[in-house]
Short mmCIF file of C-alpha atoms in Angstrom, two decimals:
data_model
loop_
_atom_site.label_atom_id
_atom_site.label_comp_id
_atom_site.label_asym_id
_atom_site.label_seq_id
_atom_site.Cartn_x
_atom_site.Cartn_y
_atom_site.Cartn_z
CA MET A 1 -98.60 -28.68 59.97
CA ARG A 2 -98.24 -32.38 59.11
CA LYS A 3 -98.20 -34.76 62.02
CA CYS A 4 -95.39 -37.30 62.13
CA LYS A 5 -96.75 -40.83 62.00
CA ARG A 6 -93.53 -42.58 63.07
CA THR A 7 -93.38 -44.29 66.41
CA ALA A 8 -90.73 -43.40 68.99
CA ALA A 9 -88.89 -46.66 68.24
CA GLU A 10 -88.79 -45.83 64.53
CA CYS A 11 -87.35 -42.39 65.27
CA VAL A 12 -84.64 -43.93 67.41
CA ASP A 13 -83.77 -46.36 64.62
CA ARG A 14 -83.27 -43.47 62.20
CA HIS A 15 -80.78 -41.69 64.50
CA PRO A 16 -77.67 -43.76 65.39
CA LYS A 17 -76.55 -41.31 68.09
CA VAL A 18 -79.90 -41.60 69.81
CA ARG A 19 -79.72 -45.40 69.57
CA GLN A 20 -76.22 -45.36 71.06
CA LYS A 21 -77.26 -43.10 73.94
CA ASP A 22 -80.32 -45.21 74.60
CA ALA A 23 -78.19 -48.38 74.57
CA ILE A 24 -75.90 -46.91 77.23
CA ASN A 25 -78.83 -45.79 79.36
CA SER A 26 -80.31 -49.26 79.20
CA LEU A 27 -77.23 -50.84 80.76
CA PRO A 28 -77.59 -52.06 84.35
CA ASP A 29 -76.33 -49.75 87.10
CA GLU A 30 -73.61 -52.24 88.02
CA ILE A 31 -72.04 -51.98 84.55
CA LEU A 32 -72.27 -48.19 84.45
CA GLN A 33 -70.69 -47.99 87.89
CA HIS A 34 -67.89 -50.28 86.78
CA ILE A 35 -67.24 -47.95 83.81
CA LEU A 36 -67.15 -44.91 86.11
CA CYS A 37 -64.40 -46.58 88.14
CA PHE A 38 -61.96 -45.82 85.31
CA ILE A 39 -62.32 -42.02 85.53
CA PRO A 40 -61.60 -39.60 88.42
CA THR A 41 -64.48 -39.30 90.87
CA LYS A 42 -64.67 -35.57 90.13
CA LEU A 43 -65.78 -36.42 86.58
CA ALA A 44 -67.93 -39.34 87.67
CA VAL A 45 -69.97 -37.01 89.89
CA THR A 46 -70.73 -34.72 86.92
CA THR A 47 -72.56 -37.57 85.16
CA SER A 48 -75.40 -36.93 87.62
CA LEU A 49 -76.25 -33.88 85.48
CA LEU A 50 -76.84 -35.91 82.32
CA SER A 51 -80.37 -37.00 83.14
CA SER A 52 -82.54 -38.37 85.92
CA ARG A 53 -81.33 -41.84 84.86
CA TRP A 54 -77.77 -40.88 85.84
CA ARG A 55 -78.55 -38.82 88.94
CA HIS A 56 -77.58 -41.46 91.48
CA VAL A 57 -75.47 -43.87 89.41
CA TRP A 58 -72.09 -42.56 90.59
CA CYS A 59 -73.17 -42.75 94.25
CA ARG A 60 -72.61 -46.49 94.31
CA THR A 61 -69.39 -46.79 92.29
CA PRO A 62 -67.04 -49.21 94.07
CA SER A 63 -63.94 -47.04 93.50
CA ILE A 64 -63.19 -43.46 94.57
CA SER A 65 -60.28 -41.36 93.25
CA LEU A 66 -59.80 -37.77 94.44
CA GLU A 67 -56.97 -35.22 94.11
CA SER A 68 -56.46 -31.93 95.96
CA SER A 69 -59.06 -29.68 94.32
CA ALA A 70 -61.54 -32.54 94.12
CA LEU A 71 -61.16 -33.20 97.85
CA ARG A 72 -62.19 -29.63 98.65
CA ALA A 73 -65.00 -29.69 96.09
CA ALA A 74 -66.25 -33.01 97.43
CA SER A 75 -66.45 -31.48 100.89
CA ARG A 76 -68.51 -28.52 99.64
CA MET A 77 -70.85 -30.80 97.70
CA GLN A 78 -71.20 -33.20 100.63
CA THR A 79 -70.10 -36.02 98.35
CA GLN A 80 -69.42 -38.32 101.29
CA TYR A 81 -73.03 -38.16 102.41
CA ARG A 82 -74.29 -38.86 98.89
CA TYR A 83 -71.98 -41.84 98.49
CA THR A 84 -74.13 -44.88 99.33
CA ALA A 85 -72.16 -47.88 98.05
CA PRO A 86 -72.31 -50.59 100.74
CA LYS A 87 -68.91 -51.91 99.65
CA MET A 88 -65.88 -49.92 98.45
CA MET A 89 -63.22 -51.77 96.49
CA SER A 90 -60.59 -49.02 96.20
CA LEU A 91 -59.75 -45.52 97.41
CA HIS A 92 -57.09 -43.27 95.89
CA LEU A 93 -56.26 -39.88 97.41
CA LEU A 94 -53.66 -37.43 96.08
CA THR A 95 -52.89 -34.14 97.81
CA GLY A 96 -50.02 -31.99 99.00
CA SER A 97 -52.10 -29.39 100.81
CA LYS A 98 -52.21 -29.36 104.60
CA ASP A 99 -55.71 -27.87 104.35
CA ASN A 100 -56.93 -31.22 103.07
CA VAL A 101 -55.82 -33.28 106.08
CA LYS A 102 -59.30 -33.35 107.62
CA HIS A 103 -60.81 -34.37 104.28
CA VAL A 104 -58.22 -37.14 103.89
CA ASN A 105 -59.03 -38.55 107.31
CA ARG A 106 -62.77 -38.45 106.64
CA TRP A 107 -62.40 -40.36 103.37
CA ILE A 108 -60.11 -42.92 104.99
CA GLU A 109 -62.67 -43.44 107.75
CA LEU A 110 -65.52 -43.72 105.24
CA ALA A 111 -63.60 -46.21 103.11
CA MET A 112 -62.78 -48.36 106.11
CA SER A 113 -66.42 -48.35 107.17
CA ARG A 114 -67.27 -49.72 103.69
CA ARG A 115 -64.64 -52.45 104.07
CA VAL A 116 -62.32 -51.08 101.36
CA GLU A 117 -59.89 -53.66 99.95
CA LYS A 118 -57.37 -51.44 98.15
CA MET A 119 -56.13 -48.06 99.39
CA ASP A 120 -53.62 -45.77 97.64
CA LEU A 121 -52.59 -42.65 99.58
CA GLU A 122 -50.28 -40.07 97.95
CA LEU A 123 -49.83 -37.40 100.62
CA GLN A 124 -47.10 -35.14 99.29
CA PHE A 125 -46.67 -32.71 102.15
CA LYS A 126 -43.43 -30.72 102.30
CA SER A 127 -42.69 -31.35 105.96
CA ASP A 128 -43.10 -33.97 108.67
CA TYR A 129 -46.65 -32.87 109.21
CA TYR A 130 -49.17 -35.66 108.80
CA GLU A 131 -50.01 -38.30 111.39
CA PHE A 132 -52.32 -41.18 110.54
CA PRO A 133 -55.36 -41.47 112.81
CA HIS A 134 -55.53 -44.41 115.25
CA PHE A 135 -58.32 -46.19 113.37
CA PHE A 136 -56.14 -46.41 110.23
CA TYR A 137 -53.98 -49.09 111.83
CA ILE A 138 -56.84 -51.43 112.72
CA ASN A 139 -58.55 -52.88 109.68
CA SER A 140 -59.47 -56.39 108.58
CA SER A 141 -60.51 -55.59 105.00
CA PHE A 142 -57.28 -54.15 103.53
CA LYS A 143 -55.80 -56.50 100.93
CA GLU A 144 -53.55 -53.98 99.19
CA LEU A 145 -52.16 -50.77 100.68
CA ARG A 146 -49.86 -48.19 99.10
CA VAL A 147 -48.67 -45.26 101.22
CA GLU A 148 -46.64 -42.25 100.08
CA VAL A 149 -46.15 -39.56 102.73
CA ARG A 150 -43.13 -37.51 101.72
CA PHE A 151 -40.88 -36.23 104.51
CA THR A 152 -43.20 -37.81 107.06
CA SER A 153 -42.48 -40.40 109.73
CA VAL A 154 -44.80 -43.38 109.75
CA VAL A 155 -45.05 -44.25 113.43
CA PRO A 156 -48.01 -46.43 114.47
CA SER A 157 -49.76 -44.81 117.42
CA CYS A 158 -51.17 -48.17 118.50
CA PHE A 159 -50.82 -51.84 117.65
CA VAL A 160 -51.34 -52.70 113.98
CA ALA A 161 -53.99 -55.17 112.81
CA TRP A 162 -54.10 -55.47 109.02
CA THR A 163 -55.12 -59.09 109.16
CA SER A 164 -56.11 -59.47 105.48
CA LEU A 165 -53.29 -57.44 103.94
CA LYS A 166 -51.30 -59.24 101.24
CA LYS A 167 -49.58 -56.39 99.40
CA LEU A 168 -47.92 -53.39 101.11
CA SER A 169 -45.94 -50.51 99.56
CA PHE A 170 -44.27 -47.51 101.19
CA ARG A 171 -42.75 -44.67 99.19
CA SER A 172 -40.70 -41.67 100.33
CA CYS A 173 -41.52 -42.35 103.98
CA LYS A 174 -39.46 -42.13 107.13
CA LEU A 175 -39.58 -45.68 108.49
CA SER A 176 -37.59 -46.65 111.55
CA ASP A 177 -36.70 -50.24 112.40
CA ASN A 178 -39.25 -50.23 115.23
CA SER A 179 -42.02 -48.82 113.03
CA ILE A 180 -41.61 -51.39 110.27
CA ALA A 181 -41.41 -54.16 112.89
CA MET A 182 -44.70 -53.00 114.46
CA ILE A 183 -46.37 -52.80 111.07
CA LEU A 184 -45.21 -56.22 109.90
CA SER A 185 -46.25 -57.83 113.18
CA GLY A 186 -49.82 -56.88 112.31
CA CYS A 187 -49.71 -58.33 108.78
CA PRO A 188 -49.76 -62.12 109.30
CA ILE A 189 -50.48 -63.04 105.65
CA LEU A 190 -48.37 -60.38 103.89
CA GLU A 191 -46.94 -61.71 100.59
CA PHE A 192 -45.50 -58.59 98.90
CA LEU A 193 -43.51 -55.69 100.41
CA LYS A 194 -42.10 -52.71 98.51
CA LEU A 195 -39.98 -49.94 100.05
CA ASP A 196 -39.28 -47.16 97.56
CA GLY A 197 -37.03 -44.28 98.64
CA CYS A 198 -37.68 -44.81 102.35
CA VAL A 199 -35.15 -43.55 104.90
CA ASP A 200 -34.22 -44.19 108.55
CA LEU A 201 -34.12 -47.97 108.06
CA HIS A 202 -31.05 -49.84 109.27
CA ASP A 203 -32.09 -53.46 109.92
CA LEU A 204 -34.90 -54.85 107.83
CA LYS A 205 -35.65 -58.04 109.73
CA LEU A 206 -38.29 -60.15 108.01
CA SER A 207 -37.74 -63.49 109.72
CA ASN A 208 -41.23 -63.40 111.25
CA ALA A 209 -42.92 -62.56 107.94
CA LEU A 210 -43.58 -66.22 107.23
CA ARG A 211 -45.67 -65.70 104.07
CA LEU A 212 -43.62 -62.89 102.53
CA ARG A 213 -42.50 -64.03 99.08
CA THR A 214 -41.64 -60.83 97.17
CA LEU A 215 -39.47 -57.99 98.46
CA GLN A 216 -38.58 -54.85 96.51
CA VAL A 217 -36.19 -52.26 97.95
CA PHE A 218 -35.47 -49.13 95.92
CA GLY A 219 -32.89 -47.06 97.77
CA PRO A 220 -32.96 -43.26 98.02
CA ARG A 221 -30.67 -41.36 95.67
CA SER A 222 -28.42 -40.23 98.48
CA LEU A 223 -25.32 -41.62 100.15
CA SER A 224 -26.16 -40.00 103.48
CA GLN A 225 -28.31 -42.98 104.43
CA SER A 226 -26.44 -45.62 106.43
CA PRO A 227 -26.41 -49.21 105.09
CA VAL A 228 -29.58 -51.29 105.37
CA LYS A 229 -29.18 -54.95 106.21
CA ILE A 230 -31.86 -57.25 104.82
CA VAL A 231 -32.73 -60.50 106.56
CA ALA A 232 -35.51 -62.23 104.63
CA PRO A 233 -35.30 -66.04 104.94
CA HIS A 234 -38.76 -66.66 103.43
CA VAL A 235 -38.55 -64.34 100.41
CA ARG A 236 -38.49 -66.05 97.02
CA CYS A 237 -38.17 -62.97 94.77
CA LEU A 238 -35.90 -59.99 95.56
CA LYS A 239 -35.59 -56.78 93.56
CA LEU A 240 -32.98 -54.16 94.51
CA ARG A 241 -32.41 -50.86 92.76
CA ASN A 242 -30.22 -47.79 93.36
CA SER A 243 -27.27 -47.52 95.71
CA LEU A 244 -25.42 -50.72 96.55
CA ILE A 245 -23.82 -49.39 99.71
CA LEU A 246 -27.28 -48.81 101.16
CA CYS A 247 -27.99 -52.53 101.23
CA THR A 248 -26.31 -55.68 102.49
CA LEU A 249 -27.83 -59.14 102.52
CA GLY A 250 -28.19 -61.43 105.51
CA ASP A 251 -30.21 -64.65 105.46
CA ILE A 252 -31.99 -64.99 102.08
CA SER A 253 -31.82 -68.78 101.99
CA SER A 254 -35.15 -69.27 100.16
CA LEU A 255 -34.34 -66.89 97.32
CA ALA A 256 -35.06 -68.24 93.82
CA GLU A 257 -35.22 -65.02 91.77
CA ALA A 258 -33.23 -61.78 92.04
CA LYS A 259 -33.17 -58.54 90.04
CA LEU A 260 -30.40 -56.03 90.74
CA ASN A 261 -29.64 -52.61 89.33
CA ILE A 262 -27.39 -50.02 90.92
CA SER A 263 -27.68 -46.41 89.78
CA ALA A 264 -24.27 -45.20 88.65
CA HIS A 265 -24.77 -41.70 90.04
CA ALA A 266 -25.46 -43.17 93.48
CA LEU A 267 -22.07 -44.84 93.77
CA PRO A 268 -19.05 -43.08 95.26
CA SER A 269 -16.35 -41.67 93.03
CA ILE A 270 -13.43 -43.93 92.29
CA ASN A 271 -10.62 -43.47 94.79
CA PRO A 272 -8.58 -45.90 96.92
CA VAL A 273 -10.99 -45.60 99.85
CA SER A 274 -14.19 -46.07 97.89
CA LEU A 275 -12.76 -49.05 95.97
CA GLY A 276 -12.89 -51.18 99.09
CA VAL A 277 -16.33 -49.80 99.91
CA MET A 278 -17.58 -51.03 96.53
CA VAL A 279 -15.74 -54.31 95.98
CA VAL A 280 -16.50 -55.93 99.31
CA PRO A 281 -20.31 -55.45 99.32
CA MET A 282 -20.56 -56.31 95.61
CA ALA A 283 -18.67 -59.57 96.14
CA GLU A 284 -20.70 -60.39 99.25
CA MET A 285 -23.96 -59.67 97.47
CA LEU A 286 -23.04 -61.90 94.52
CA GLU A 287 -22.06 -64.68 96.92
CA LYS A 288 -25.50 -64.50 98.56
CA LEU A 289 -27.11 -65.09 95.16
CA HIS A 290 -25.31 -68.34 94.38
CA ASN A 291 -28.46 -70.48 94.79
CA VAL A 292 -30.91 -68.43 92.72
CA GLU A 293 -32.58 -69.94 89.65
CA ASN A 294 -33.48 -66.70 87.84
CA LEU A 295 -31.08 -63.76 87.88
CA THR A 296 -31.36 -60.31 86.30
CA PHE A 297 -28.62 -57.68 86.27
CA GLY A 298 -29.44 -54.11 85.23
CA ARG A 299 -27.25 -51.91 83.06
CA ASP A 300 -25.70 -49.87 85.88
CA PHE A 301 -24.86 -52.88 88.01
CA LEU A 302 -23.00 -54.49 85.11
CA LYS A 303 -21.30 -51.22 84.27
CA ASN A 304 -19.84 -51.06 87.76
CA LEU A 305 -18.74 -54.70 87.62
CA SER A 306 -16.77 -53.89 84.47
CA ARG A 307 -14.89 -50.91 85.92
CA PRO A 308 -11.18 -51.63 85.43
CA GLU A 309 -10.38 -49.71 88.62
CA LEU A 310 -12.03 -52.46 90.64
CA GLY A 311 -9.61 -55.07 89.36
CA GLY A 312 -12.38 -57.59 88.85
CA VAL A 313 -15.08 -58.55 91.35
CA PRO A 314 -15.02 -62.33 91.96
CA PHE A 315 -18.08 -64.30 90.87
CA PRO A 316 -19.37 -67.27 92.86
CA LYS A 317 -20.49 -70.50 91.23
CA PHE A 318 -24.18 -70.11 90.39
CA LYS A 319 -25.06 -73.77 90.87
CA ARG A 320 -28.83 -73.63 90.33
CA ILE A 321 -29.23 -70.82 87.83
CA LYS A 322 -31.51 -71.61 84.88
CA ALA A 323 -32.24 -68.16 83.43
CA LEU A 324 -29.99 -65.10 83.22
CA ALA A 325 -31.15 -61.70 81.90
CA LEU A 326 -28.76 -58.81 81.27
CA ASP A 327 -29.51 -55.21 80.31
CA THR A 328 -26.30 -54.21 78.57
CA PRO A 329 -24.71 -53.34 75.23
CA LEU A 330 -22.50 -56.05 73.72
CA SER A 331 -19.33 -54.01 74.06
CA ALA A 332 -15.92 -55.66 74.35
CA ASP A 333 -15.44 -54.90 78.05
CA MET A 334 -18.98 -55.98 78.89
CA CYS A 335 -18.56 -59.27 77.04
CA VAL A 336 -15.66 -60.07 79.37
CA ILE A 337 -18.06 -59.78 82.33
CA ILE A 338 -20.72 -61.84 80.57
CA GLU A 339 -18.21 -64.58 79.75
CA LYS A 340 -17.24 -64.78 83.43
CA LEU A 341 -20.89 -65.09 84.38
CA LEU A 342 -21.42 -67.87 81.85
CA GLN A 343 -18.37 -69.76 83.06
CA GLN A 344 -19.77 -69.66 86.60
CA SER A 345 -23.26 -70.79 85.47
CA PRO A 346 -22.81 -74.38 84.29
CA GLY A 347 -26.53 -75.23 84.28
CA LEU A 348 -27.76 -72.09 82.52
CA LYS A 349 -30.61 -72.81 80.07
CA THR A 350 -31.80 -69.36 78.93
CA LEU A 351 -29.74 -66.21 78.34
CA THR A 352 -31.50 -62.92 77.51
CA ILE A 353 -29.52 -59.82 76.56
CA HIS A 354 -31.23 -56.43 76.24
CA THR A 355 -28.84 -54.35 74.13
CA ARG A 356 -31.14 -51.44 73.39
CA SER A 357 -29.69 -48.33 74.98
CA HIS A 358 -31.85 -45.63 76.52
CA ASN A 359 -29.08 -43.04 76.29
CA THR A 360 -27.68 -43.21 72.75
CA LYS A 361 -29.16 -41.95 69.48
CA PRO A 362 -28.56 -44.76 66.98
CA ALA A 363 -30.86 -43.07 64.48
CA LEU A 364 -27.93 -40.76 63.69
CA TRP A 365 -25.70 -43.64 62.64
CA LYS A 366 -24.94 -44.14 58.95
CA THR A 367 -25.75 -47.43 57.24
CA SER A 368 -22.08 -48.40 57.17
CA ARG A 369 -21.91 -47.95 60.96
CA TRP A 370 -24.82 -50.35 61.47
CA GLU A 371 -23.20 -52.96 59.23
CA ALA A 372 -19.84 -52.68 61.01
CA GLU A 373 -21.51 -52.88 64.41
CA LEU A 374 -23.48 -55.93 63.29
CA LYS A 375 -20.24 -57.78 62.54
CA HIS A 376 -18.94 -56.98 66.03
CA ILE A 377 -22.16 -58.25 67.59
CA ALA A 378 -22.01 -61.49 65.59
CA THR A 379 -18.43 -62.09 66.73
CA ARG A 380 -19.29 -61.41 70.37
CA ILE A 381 -22.41 -63.59 70.34
CA GLU A 382 -20.38 -66.46 68.92
CA SER A 383 -17.73 -65.92 71.59
CA LEU A 384 -20.40 -66.12 74.30
CA LEU A 385 -21.92 -69.27 72.84
CA LYS A 386 -18.55 -70.99 73.04
CA LYS A 387 -18.53 -70.40 76.81
CA THR A 388 -21.75 -72.33 77.45
CA LYS A 389 -22.51 -76.04 77.45
CA ALA A 390 -26.07 -76.46 78.71
CA LEU A 391 -27.59 -73.36 77.07
CA GLU A 392 -30.83 -74.07 75.21
CA GLU A 393 -32.01 -70.58 74.27
CA MET A 394 -30.40 -67.20 73.68
CA VAL A 395 -32.59 -64.12 73.20
CA VAL A 396 -30.90 -60.93 71.96
CA GLN A 397 -32.98 -57.77 71.86
CA LEU A 398 -31.57 -55.37 69.25
CA ASP A 399 -32.56 -52.04 67.79
CA ASP A 400 -34.79 -52.69 64.78
CA ARG A 401 -32.26 -50.98 62.46
CA TYR A 402 -29.95 -53.96 62.86
CA PHE A 403 -32.56 -56.07 61.10
CA LYS A 404 -32.34 -53.80 58.04
CA ALA A 405 -28.55 -53.90 57.86
CA ILE A 406 -26.93 -55.87 55.04
CA GLY A 407 -25.82 -59.24 56.32
CA PHE A 408 -28.27 -59.62 59.20
CA GLU A 409 -30.14 -62.60 57.75
CA GLU A 410 -26.87 -64.31 56.87
CA MET A 411 -25.53 -63.72 60.39
CA ALA A 412 -28.65 -65.17 62.02
CA GLN A 413 -28.62 -68.24 59.76
CA THR A 414 -24.90 -68.85 60.29
CA LEU A 415 -25.21 -68.72 64.07
CA SER A 416 -28.22 -71.05 64.04
CA ARG A 417 -26.41 -73.47 61.75
CA ASN A 418 -23.21 -73.50 63.81
CA TYR A 419 -24.99 -73.86 67.16
CA LYS A 420 -27.86 -76.23 66.44
CA ASN A 421 -28.39 -77.12 70.10
CA VAL A 422 -29.24 -73.51 70.97
CA SER A 423 -32.37 -71.66 69.88
CA ILE A 424 -31.13 -68.18 68.94
CA VAL A 425 -33.84 -65.51 68.86
CA PHE A 426 -33.39 -61.91 67.75
CA SER A 427 -36.05 -59.46 68.91
CA THR A 428 -36.74 -55.73 68.63
CA LYS A 429 -38.82 -55.51 71.80
CA PRO A 430 -37.22 -52.90 74.10
CA ALA A 431 -36.64 -53.69 77.76
CA ALA A 432 -39.20 -52.02 79.98
CA ILE A 433 -37.52 -49.89 82.64
CA GLU A 434 -39.79 -51.44 85.28
CA GLU A 435 -38.24 -54.84 84.64
CA TRP A 436 -34.88 -53.62 85.90
#
């Protein structure tokens, strides 16, 4: 048998897959651990079987992510004892099993002992079962905390001390006025607060949250919840979504940016009683926004403003507004609402209209339908432009099929020629749902 005279290096050079594997193995542990942060911990642990080089790499990854089955498996494998990272950057736990409560608490305690900065807890129990341990509420390393405990009351069992926390989110929790007050009193540098589908709140008083700049409140999809009053004098950016009657605004005197969308299915049916219930809070809410500089209205909010049964909700004078974004089709009745908004916004510089619908199927339209619709849009855009004086830019996001319709280029050129002081931009980029 002939003996191979090639060196090991020459053999590696002749096999690209070997070279690639060797290149990965030669990377520093810190880089490999950073890569492992992007996959679930359950998979990261299995890399220890690749070779002796990988045996302990995962043990010092700065991020841990475990779901129900992985929590139980991690307990059997004594993963916590093998985890030796001196510093943990993030912990994500997802479970709906009551059997995992003890594992959840152990991982929370371990993460806090490693001065974790970001914690994401999705505890989807089906009853008011879970209670956070005392030590959870006292931590100086949290910078970002997201808590989802469905059907569960979040009631601090002691004083709260999250002294480094800047970003806090609660989802599907039961949060009383006293509970949220206790929590916020222990977050002296909190900048961002999100409440998504939380119940039992009545008065959201944020006057003492001196550094809070962004507030997002997404109401539950039920009308059984009583109205929530928001007092947030230091907030600069406010985002409200879902039912209008679940939210009224108090002092928001520092507000510069607002995004509103009201789910149509969350509003009461039209009848003489509910008319007053809708008109009054809508008018009051709009009045509270008269000093904002950037304003966004979602599709459902605008749809309710255009309801003929309401007889027209009065608009305040938006004295400081510079940018207005609307998620709406350019229908005739909606253009009436937009014209009213423009008339009440004398200093408006930028108008953005997202016309792309999430509910229609324009692909079924014939070419002639696109061309006819294009003419209507051109007429309505021109009508809107006549209502503005200070406008510098108009961005209209259309379905890309409009761009293929006969007459589109001519329409765009005509509008630009007739309104030289306004930059008119047509785009096909769809509006991301998260923006509204």
